[in-house]
Amino acid sequence: MEAMRRVSVKQRGPQTIEDLFHAEYNGMVRLAYTLVNNNAEAEEIVQDSFAEVHRRFDELRQPGAYLRTTVVLRCRSLLRRRRVMERHAPEPLEQLPASACELWDVLNKLDEDQRVAVVLRYLGQYRASEIAEIMDMPAATVRSHVRRGLAILRKELEQ
Amino acid sequence: MSRFDDRLEQDMQHIADTATPSSTAWEAIQTRIAEQADHTELEITMLKPNPKTEPAVPVRMLMAAAAAILLVVVGLVALLNDGEEQSLRVTETDTTVPATTAAPGTTSVPATSEPSSASAGATAVALAEEFISARAAYDGDAARALVADDATIVQAFEWATSPDDYPLLSDLERAHGMRFLDPTCTAGSPGRVRCTYTLESDLTVALGVGPYDASFPLEVEDGLITHITHNRTTDGGQVGNYFHDVYRLGIVPWLVANHPEDLSLMRGQVGVGPPLITAESVALWEQHIPEFLASFEAADLAIAEDFITARNAHDGEAVLALFADDPFVRDDLRRDVNGEFAGFDEIDYVSSGEFDRVTGVELVDPTCEAGSPGRVRCTYTWANAWTRALGDDRYTGNSFVFDIADGRIESLTHTFAQGPVDGFEDHISEVTLLWVQANHPEDVPTMFNDSSFAQSAESLALWETYTAEFAASPAGN
């Protein structure tokens, strides 16, 4: 149902920030959560992003795309800040299946670009051209990040 | 798609499924949007020129700019409220009323609009101040009494889920040693108040992070607070500093290592999100925070003891390594001829360590104890080869007070019990000076400078030789 509503909104474009919220909020929190490993921070990022979209809503032709880019940018900013602090401890995920726990650990080992590209590809189901737009880099670079990220994941997960 | 791709997709969905979007997210977003509007209003109000000081043309330009921003804000607000709710009125007076402990220099804009509106704003501000005072006093019942029964509380930020949670929330905040410093409440659009304050807690102090800029955007109606959110998570535009520093980098890894079974009871679900406001959760926080802080005490005590060990090893490099960048130092024995304290950068710990070595300085019987979070006090007796030779043990009761954060000394105060001049330097200087004058007068200019003992290489070599000579001489025995 939510997927249908999302398609519908995408076709017409959200008329209000509330439409956009209903269409995108949960998906954006899931995406941000998978990138930053933390629910409270994921929600912070997404809510701040919605506030930013609201500020520019009238001038945006594709608020949904702008929202996704903003969320990913903010996630990347947080990941960079964590890297600087070099002490981030991912939160425990006792309820996950073992294979997902393993994936979680290995995702944390990928560099930021690889991680974002792989998550957008496999969780967000975005095409390379869409990821390129979100990450503000050429599609070929995105493919390279996905390929390298996958190689690491495959090596670590299939050991 | 390969099996590997399938697995990735499936496991990634599992991970994403553990995200728990809050049920009050829409209210939280609306609050943030409203805050943006409130901030814009404040900026507009601040653009009002002072007719006594501003020239005429800039005034008109500023007013035109303000009018343009007003139009934008009106448009945004109309879009937000879709014509159903009362629009945010950008003509609302800003009735900033600093709370009793407000920081000096807080922007305060005089009221200029209708008296009734100003009065309502002042009442709302007074209510908000009362609320934040109750929070600061950990008086949950008083805070509860100020909140409407059907108030909307944005749990992800305020931690409470209902007004009746406030007594427990206050207990939780007491357990954290949460401090609401320099609160200032400002009326925004009708019924809206924003209280800003500086947040620190026993946890932030122990971890050496913060303090943080925090705020309560509140809505007030009929004398009660009807909407509460709480931004304790942003600082300089960065997302989640408080949560990140205190929880992810601080107490959560410690809980995972020491009490993993309690984490889901304290933070819910898979151990993420704000602290739960249940009696069981609060009791666990009350139990574990002191344990966590005690673990810091042990680490802090170890740093203080390392300092004394390094001093007794006369290892200036090791002493320096214990300090944070740009620490505060106030040392009774590091003053110039005018009695002014030397700053950290002016103290040469390596040279003075070498001087201590050649004169046999020892900090005897050090005893350290932890005080408030991050603070350690050590007392000791000072001795060197000369005092030992003389049997002079008068230099007791001296102390170091350390403020330690993140494993480094951020502040050090050294108090010499007998006083630096009357009790120590004059006495030691006199003993040593008289002896050197009597036995090696030609070396006095090398060994002493205007204010104290010279620490040149040549001087140090002489001090090493003559300290041994003094200790072995009849004068020293």
XYZ file of C-alpha atoms in Angstrom:
636
model
C 0.000 0.000 0.000
C 2.769 2.348 0.964
C 4.652 1.448 -2.213
C 1.567 2.264 -4.291
C 1.114 5.565 -2.570
C 4.764 6.334 -3.166
C 4.408 5.624 -6.882
C 1.326 7.746 -7.022
C 3.061 10.649 -5.339
C 6.059 10.265 -7.587
C 3.883 10.460 -10.663
C 2.092 13.602 -9.586
C 4.815 15.003 -7.416
C 3.957 15.740 -3.789
C 1.595 18.661 -3.448
C 2.568 19.452 0.121
C 5.332 18.673 2.543
C 2.865 16.390 4.330
C 2.344 14.358 1.146
C 6.067 14.008 0.902
C 6.260 12.986 4.547
C 3.725 10.204 4.110
C 5.415 9.000 0.961
C 9.023 9.129 2.031
C 9.531 9.398 5.773
C 9.762 5.731 6.745
C 11.860 4.849 3.710
C 14.252 7.690 4.420
C 14.622 6.666 8.073
C 15.360 3.090 6.982
C 17.949 4.326 4.507
C 19.573 6.712 6.994
C 19.496 4.070 9.705
C 21.281 1.563 7.499
C 23.933 4.151 6.747
C 24.508 5.618 10.210
C 23.587 2.581 12.356
C 21.524 4.531 14.766
C 17.818 5.182 14.951
C 17.820 8.458 16.861
C 20.451 9.963 14.594
C 18.692 8.635 11.508
C 15.473 10.321 12.588
C 17.319 13.534 13.383
C 18.840 13.547 9.946
C 15.577 12.822 8.165
C 13.572 15.341 10.172
C 16.156 18.041 9.630
C 16.092 17.169 5.946
C 12.323 17.541 5.819
C 12.619 20.938 7.470
C 15.179 21.920 4.851
C 12.975 20.677 2.018
C 10.093 22.643 3.469
C 12.147 25.802 3.389
C 12.725 25.383 -0.336
C 9.560 23.510 -1.236
C 8.236 26.126 -3.626
C 11.415 26.306 -5.641
C 11.982 22.534 -5.902
C 10.882 20.720 -9.001
C 11.548 17.331 -7.441
C 11.276 17.635 -3.672
C 11.619 13.865 -3.263
C 14.943 13.813 -5.070
C 16.123 16.817 -3.101
C 15.078 15.078 0.115
C 17.001 11.901 -0.736
C 20.102 13.868 -1.642
C 19.857 15.886 1.566
C 19.438 12.780 3.710
C 22.408 11.055 2.101
C 24.568 14.165 2.357
C 23.765 14.523 6.040
C 24.456 10.832 6.630
C 27.802 11.189 4.907
C 28.598 14.242 6.968
C 27.861 12.298 10.134
C 29.958 9.347 8.974
C 32.864 11.678 8.264
C 32.568 13.245 11.679
C 32.555 9.810 13.254
C 35.622 8.848 11.290
C 37.389 11.893 12.645
C 36.496 10.881 16.144
C 37.604 7.312 15.332
C 35.783 5.868 18.235
C 32.389 4.981 16.894
C 30.946 1.846 18.336
C 27.979 0.544 16.283
C 24.895 -0.140 18.286
C 24.046 -3.711 19.163
C 21.558 -5.497 16.982
C 20.628 -8.546 18.989
C 17.419 -9.118 17.065
C 18.978 -9.448 13.632
C 19.574 -12.781 11.907
C 23.209 -13.825 12.050
C 23.818 -13.163 8.349
C 22.451 -9.613 8.661
C 24.648 -9.009 11.702
C 27.597 -10.141 9.627
C 26.593 -7.804 6.825
C 26.207 -4.955 9.319
C 29.756 -5.483 10.549
C 31.232 -5.668 7.066
C 29.259 -2.637 5.849
C 30.925 -0.691 8.625
C 34.298 -1.624 7.184
C 33.565 -0.190 3.743
C 34.727 3.290 3.000
C 32.046 5.947 3.027
C 31.471 6.153 -0.747
C 31.327 2.396 -1.152
C 28.948 2.010 1.740
C 26.575 4.724 0.558
C 26.605 3.435 -3.026
C 25.988 -0.188 -1.997
C 23.190 0.713 0.408
C 21.477 2.932 -2.150
C 21.801 0.173 -4.724
C 20.571 -2.756 -2.628
C 18.293 -1.116 -0.077
C 17.121 1.865 -2.068
C 16.977 -0.085 -5.340
C 18.271 2.969 -7.162
C 19.923 2.788 -10.564
C 23.506 3.946 -10.969
C 22.343 7.136 -12.676
C 20.041 7.942 -9.740
C 22.759 7.168 -7.215
C 25.117 9.376 -9.221
C 22.679 12.229 -8.866
C 22.242 11.673 -5.143
C 25.982 11.340 -4.503
C 26.887 14.079 -6.945
C 29.400 12.035 -8.882
C 29.587 10.387 -12.324
C 27.653 7.156 -12.815
C 30.877 5.373 -13.758
C 32.354 6.316 -10.379
C 29.243 5.020 -8.668
C 29.559 1.711 -10.506
C 33.163 1.526 -9.445
C 32.247 2.136 -5.793
C 29.502 -0.481 -5.950
C 31.838 -2.971 -7.625
C 34.626 -2.469 -5.122
C 32.229 -2.488 -2.196
C 30.672 -5.704 -3.392
C 34.075 -7.307 -3.837
C 34.880 -6.577 -0.197
C 31.483 -7.754 0.971
C 31.775 -10.947 -1.056
C 35.257 -11.660 0.248
C 34.299 -11.050 3.878
C 30.892 -12.674 3.824
C 31.802 -15.761 1.864
C 34.873 -16.586 3.885
C 20.319 -11.500 -9.830
C 22.749 -13.863 -8.078
C 22.175 -15.595 -4.774
C 24.720 -13.245 -3.285
C 22.724 -10.250 -4.518
C 19.577 -11.803 -3.054
C 21.281 -12.298 0.268
C 22.565 -8.736 0.323
C 19.170 -7.333 -0.479
C 17.429 -9.503 2.079
C 19.907 -8.831 4.882
C 19.901 -5.134 4.152
C 16.119 -5.155 4.455
C 16.508 -6.942 7.803
C 18.846 -4.211 8.979
C 16.542 -1.456 7.745
C 13.593 -3.198 9.410
C 15.209 -2.596 12.794
C 14.856 1.141 12.239
C 11.988 2.427 14.345
C 10.540 5.593 12.832
C 8.854 7.494 15.609
C 5.090 7.794 15.601
C 5.405 11.486 16.390
C 7.796 12.261 13.550
C 5.337 14.506 11.767
C 4.849 16.616 14.879
C 8.629 16.816 15.280
C 9.050 17.996 11.711
C 6.308 20.573 12.153
C 8.105 21.832 15.237
C 11.328 22.182 13.319
C 9.577 24.022 10.532
C 7.906 26.291 13.059
C 11.254 26.913 14.699
C 12.624 28.009 11.367
C 9.750 30.434 11.059
C 10.298 31.663 14.606
C 13.967 32.228 13.896
C 13.077 34.200 10.818
C 10.706 36.302 12.887
C 13.430 37.056 15.373
C 15.767 38.078 12.606
C 13.115 40.373 11.215
C 12.546 41.963 14.588
C 16.254 42.463 15.016
C 16.397 44.251 11.708
C 14.383 47.093 13.201
C 16.716 50.066 13.142
C 17.585 52.258 16.038
C 16.385 55.698 14.862
C 18.985 57.400 17.021
C 21.927 55.716 15.396
C 20.925 54.540 11.931
C 20.917 56.813 8.888
C 17.646 57.203 6.987
C 18.468 55.300 3.812
C 19.720 52.101 5.468
C 16.622 52.140 7.670
C 14.372 52.124 4.627
C 16.475 49.424 3.018
C 16.361 47.280 6.111
C 12.623 47.734 6.460
C 12.145 46.814 2.845
C 14.244 43.708 3.378
C 12.214 42.871 6.454
C 8.989 43.321 4.537
C 10.239 41.012 1.812
C 11.155 38.338 4.340
C 7.771 38.808 5.996
C 6.066 38.015 2.736
C 8.095 34.850 2.316
C 7.349 33.735 5.847
C 3.636 34.413 5.443
C 3.661 32.312 2.299
C 5.483 29.456 3.957
C 3.235 29.504 6.970
C 0.104 29.595 4.877
C 1.437 26.603 2.961
C 2.190 24.763 6.185
C -1.147 25.380 7.818
C -3.173 24.957 4.673
C -5.534 27.660 5.852
C -7.015 25.530 8.615
C -4.871 26.390 11.579
C -4.215 29.818 12.866
C -1.392 31.249 10.814
C 1.892 32.129 12.446
C 1.647 35.896 12.771
C 4.859 37.506 11.776
C 3.771 40.755 13.376
C 4.005 39.117 16.761
C 6.088 40.988 19.258
C 9.263 39.396 20.372
C 9.013 39.600 24.132
C 12.327 38.175 25.122
C 12.357 37.802 28.871
C 15.650 36.573 30.188
C 15.240 33.994 32.930
C 16.735 34.744 36.284
C 20.011 33.045 35.433
C 20.189 34.189 31.839
C 23.597 34.655 30.353
C 24.776 38.210 30.014
C 24.638 39.635 26.538
C 21.500 37.766 25.542
C 19.662 39.509 22.745
C 16.583 41.175 24.105
C 14.187 42.964 21.816
C 11.755 45.466 23.330
C 8.055 44.898 22.877
C 6.314 47.106 20.377
C 2.980 45.473 19.610
C -0.397 45.286 21.284
C -0.217 45.222 25.092
C -2.501 42.154 25.317
C -0.302 40.196 22.938
C 2.799 41.227 24.824
C 1.143 40.261 28.084
C 0.153 36.828 26.715
C 3.698 36.364 25.467
C 5.117 37.304 28.843
C 2.740 34.876 30.558
C 3.783 32.088 28.208
C 7.420 32.929 28.828
C 6.861 32.884 32.593
C 5.240 29.472 32.289
C 8.111 28.189 30.189
C 10.608 29.541 32.709
C 8.740 27.817 35.489
C 8.852 24.581 33.501
C 12.582 24.757 32.887
C 13.196 25.706 36.530
C 11.239 22.635 37.629
C 13.308 20.517 35.270
C 16.514 22.012 36.597
C 15.403 21.254 40.160
C 14.436 17.688 39.158
C 10.934 18.479 40.405
C 8.938 16.227 38.121
C 5.636 16.881 39.882
C 6.024 20.631 39.370
C 6.921 20.098 35.709
C 3.929 17.768 35.292
C 1.560 20.364 36.729
C 2.522 22.789 33.959
C 1.723 20.385 31.124
C -1.757 19.834 29.700
C -3.135 16.304 30.011
C -3.423 15.998 26.253
C -0.121 17.677 25.432
C 1.868 16.430 22.476
C 5.322 15.368 23.580
C 7.895 14.499 20.965
C 9.335 11.450 22.638
C 12.369 11.039 20.422
C 13.693 14.315 21.805
C 12.027 14.888 25.149
C 12.275 11.192 26.153
C 8.873 11.335 27.898
C 5.872 9.957 26.079
C 3.110 11.403 28.236
C 2.769 14.220 30.770
C 2.585 11.655 33.546
C 6.141 10.602 32.714
C 7.598 13.818 34.143
C 8.194 12.581 37.708
C 10.173 9.628 36.339
C 11.855 11.796 33.712
C 13.100 14.108 36.454
C 14.455 11.095 38.347
C 16.227 10.046 35.162
C 17.659 13.523 34.651
C 18.810 13.571 38.263
C 20.556 10.252 37.643
C 22.334 11.851 34.700
C 23.200 14.937 36.752
C 21.593 16.928 33.938
C 22.162 20.662 34.287
C 20.099 23.344 32.557
C 22.466 26.307 32.560
C 21.749 29.926 31.635
C 18.164 29.423 30.479
C 16.604 32.158 28.380
C 12.997 31.993 27.195
C 11.711 33.991 24.260
C 8.150 34.384 23.023
C 7.662 33.753 19.353
C 4.385 33.622 17.474
C 1.248 33.430 19.649
C 1.504 30.668 22.191
C 4.990 29.676 21.152
C 7.996 29.978 23.416
C 11.521 28.887 22.836
C 13.798 28.368 25.810
C 17.457 27.946 25.124
C 19.950 26.746 27.657
C 23.369 25.211 27.956
C 23.313 21.525 28.670
C 25.832 19.563 30.611
C 25.567 16.507 32.795
C 27.774 14.350 34.951
C 28.207 12.166 31.876
C 29.333 15.004 29.598
C 31.767 16.256 32.229
C 33.193 12.785 32.792
C 33.518 12.194 29.058
C 34.988 15.634 28.440
C 32.371 16.580 25.853
C 29.971 19.479 25.574
C 28.543 21.619 26.987
C 25.856 21.765 24.309
C 23.465 24.399 23.072
C 20.021 23.012 23.734
C 16.467 24.262 23.516
C 12.867 23.629 24.430
C 10.467 24.800 21.740
C 7.150 24.864 23.606
C 3.566 25.746 22.835
C 1.343 27.191 25.516
C -2.425 27.452 25.627
C -4.775 28.390 28.474
C -1.935 28.521 30.948
C -0.589 25.056 30.189
C 2.091 23.675 27.910
C 0.476 21.806 25.044
C 3.417 20.831 22.860
C 6.934 19.952 23.923
C 9.983 18.985 22.040
C 13.525 19.157 23.257
C 16.602 19.713 21.161
C 19.493 18.457 23.156
C 21.072 16.891 20.152
C 22.341 19.641 17.933
C 25.360 21.820 18.254
C 26.611 24.187 15.609
C 24.406 22.561 13.009
C 25.909 19.131 13.565
C 23.454 16.337 14.020
C 23.256 14.335 17.181
C 26.336 15.485 19.041
C 24.918 14.947 22.490
C 23.519 11.518 21.737
C 26.578 10.531 19.801
C 29.084 11.649 22.372
C 27.295 10.625 25.531
C 25.591 7.478 24.407
C 27.273 5.935 21.375
C 30.792 6.865 22.368
C 30.267 6.882 26.083
C 27.922 4.874 28.168
C 26.431 2.504 25.576
C 29.688 0.698 24.737
C 30.256 0.435 28.489
C 26.767 -1.007 29.000
C 27.279 -3.432 26.122
C 30.472 -4.623 27.768
C 29.203 -4.696 31.337
C 25.417 -4.980 31.392
C 24.258 -6.081 27.934
C 21.166 -7.701 29.400
C 19.931 -4.330 30.691
C 20.325 -2.323 27.522
C 16.959 -3.180 26.008
C 15.279 -2.331 29.309
C 17.036 1.024 29.422
C 16.726 2.076 25.788
C 14.090 -0.254 24.377
C 13.831 -2.552 21.413
C 17.309 -3.314 20.176
C 18.980 -1.031 22.650
C 18.739 2.142 20.607
C 16.863 5.400 20.961
C 16.335 7.658 23.943
C 16.269 6.301 27.491
C 12.990 4.620 28.343
C 10.843 6.324 30.940
C 9.776 3.357 32.996
C 10.422 2.689 36.655
C 12.587 -0.281 35.720
C 14.601 1.739 33.198
C 15.095 4.679 35.545
C 16.221 2.352 38.327
C 18.775 0.790 35.986
C 20.072 4.197 34.875
C 20.300 5.226 38.530
C 22.295 2.077 39.216
C 24.578 2.064 36.188
C 25.469 5.751 35.762
C 27.352 5.862 39.099
C 29.140 2.636 38.105
C 30.054 4.157 34.772
C 31.268 7.347 36.441
C 33.236 5.260 38.944
C 35.036 3.631 36.026
C 36.040 7.135 34.984
C 37.144 7.904 38.528
C 39.512 4.974 38.408
C 40.873 6.133 35.063
C 41.164 9.718 36.298
C 42.937 8.605 39.454
C 45.343 6.659 37.288
C 46.132 9.788 35.257
C 46.814 11.785 38.424
C 49.013 9.013 39.753
C 50.829 8.841 36.413
C 51.530 12.563 36.754
C 53.107 12.098 40.150
C 55.010 9.035 38.996
C 56.366 11.002 36.020
C 57.321 13.887 38.295
C 59.140 11.510 40.610
C 60.866 9.929 37.618
C 61.829 13.486 36.627
C 60.505 12.682 33.176
C 59.328 16.001 31.749
C 58.256 14.458 28.457
C 56.011 11.993 30.270
C 54.534 14.832 32.299
C 53.781 16.828 29.158
C 52.128 13.839 27.492
C 49.492 13.762 30.217
C 48.177 17.240 29.410
C 45.407 18.073 26.960
C 46.048 20.699 24.315
C 46.152 24.200 25.773
C 45.483 23.283 29.409
C 45.014 25.698 32.266
C 47.847 25.591 34.801
C 48.180 27.558 37.998
C 51.209 26.493 39.972
C 52.391 28.150 43.159
C 55.968 27.190 42.313
C 55.845 28.528 38.755
C 55.661 32.256 39.227
C 57.809 35.075 38.032
C 59.578 37.654 40.182
C 56.393 39.700 40.338
C 54.403 36.758 41.598
C 52.538 36.286 38.307
C 51.644 32.704 37.524
C 53.343 31.221 34.494
C 51.062 29.825 31.822
C 51.388 26.249 30.627
C 53.392 27.331 27.582
C 55.839 29.203 29.788
C 56.684 26.204 31.911
C 59.532 24.061 30.667
C 58.649 20.717 32.192
C 61.591 18.986 30.570
C 64.219 21.367 31.981
C 62.550 21.563 35.356
C 62.306 17.770 35.406
C 66.026 17.678 34.853
C 66.574 20.195 37.662
C 64.398 18.045 39.929
C 66.525 15.036 38.991
C 69.859 16.637 39.809
C 68.556 17.994 43.106
C 66.736 14.775 44.034
C 63.213 16.171 44.206
C 60.560 13.693 45.324
C 56.828 14.042 45.877
C 56.544 11.910 48.990
C 53.489 9.954 50.200
C 51.113 11.061 47.481
C 47.454 10.398 48.236
C 44.863 10.944 45.534
C 41.093 10.960 45.696
C 38.423 11.562 43.080
C 35.917 14.319 43.684
C 33.266 15.561 41.318
C 33.318 13.987 37.846
C 36.683 14.499 36.220
C 38.307 16.046 39.276
C 41.092 14.467 41.301
C 42.964 15.958 44.242
C 46.341 14.654 45.355
C 48.238 15.719 48.426
C 51.933 15.099 49.000
C 55.042 16.165 50.912
C 57.822 17.850 48.984
C 61.413 16.837 49.542
C 64.743 16.981 47.766
C 68.271 15.846 48.493
C 68.998 19.039 50.407
C 65.946 18.811 52.698
C 66.562 15.119 53.257
C 70.170 15.833 54.191
C 68.975 18.516 56.599
C 66.212 16.326 58.014
C 63.813 19.102 57.082
C 60.350 17.649 56.506
C 58.322 20.811 56.784
C 56.931 20.822 53.228
C 53.775 18.819 53.869
C 50.149 19.301 52.825
C 50.808 20.426 49.273
C 48.196 19.566 46.688
C 47.515 19.126 43.014
C 43.941 19.480 41.797
C 43.440 17.964 38.370
C 40.514 18.363 36.014
C 40.714 15.429 33.678
C 38.680 14.796 30.569
C 39.050 12.095 27.996
C 42.185 10.812 29.685
C 44.069 14.113 29.602
C 44.711 16.841 32.159
C 42.740 19.920 31.171
C 43.431 21.919 34.271
C 46.004 21.710 37.051
C 46.187 23.792 40.193
C 49.208 23.277 42.414
C 49.009 24.715 45.886
C 52.141 24.789 47.979
C 50.977 24.730 51.572
C 53.735 26.853 53.061
C 53.445 29.473 50.360
C 55.908 29.773 47.541
C 57.992 32.628 48.841
C 57.985 32.634 52.612
C 57.834 28.900 53.044
C 59.736 27.430 50.183
C 61.743 29.417 47.745
C 63.240 31.797 50.272
C 64.115 28.998 52.601
C 65.560 26.624 50.040
C 67.199 29.467 48.172
C 68.743 30.677 51.385
C 70.061 27.276 52.397
C 71.478 26.481 49.013
C 72.647 29.998 48.255
C 74.459 30.333 51.549
C 76.127 26.978 51.083
C 77.165 27.654 47.488
C 78.364 31.150 48.435
C 80.452 29.659 51.229
C 81.849 26.756 49.269
C 81.761 27.663 45.561
C 81.236 31.431 45.335
C 82.475 31.579 41.756
C 79.519 29.393 40.664
C 76.746 31.486 42.212
C 76.066 33.489 39.021
C 75.794 30.264 37.035
C 73.541 28.432 39.486
C 71.150 31.243 40.403
C 69.328 33.747 38.265
C 67.313 36.791 39.256
C 64.259 34.931 40.397
C 65.231 31.377 41.162
C 67.517 28.514 40.274
C 69.137 28.651 36.856
C 68.429 25.668 34.674
C 71.078 25.940 31.979
C 73.082 22.839 31.146
C 76.089 24.286 32.937
C 73.992 25.123 35.979
C 72.408 21.667 36.068
C 75.824 20.028 36.014
C 76.918 22.173 38.966
C 73.710 21.478 40.876
C 74.166 17.741 40.422
C 77.750 17.895 41.675
C 77.079 20.192 44.614
C 73.879 18.445 45.691
C 75.884 15.272 46.138
C 78.638 17.221 47.873
C 76.172 18.928 50.220
C 74.469 15.670 51.106
C 77.828 14.176 52.009
C 79.088 17.227 53.898
C 78.811 17.977 57.623
C 76.414 20.826 56.746
C 74.103 18.336 55.185
C 74.286 15.941 58.051
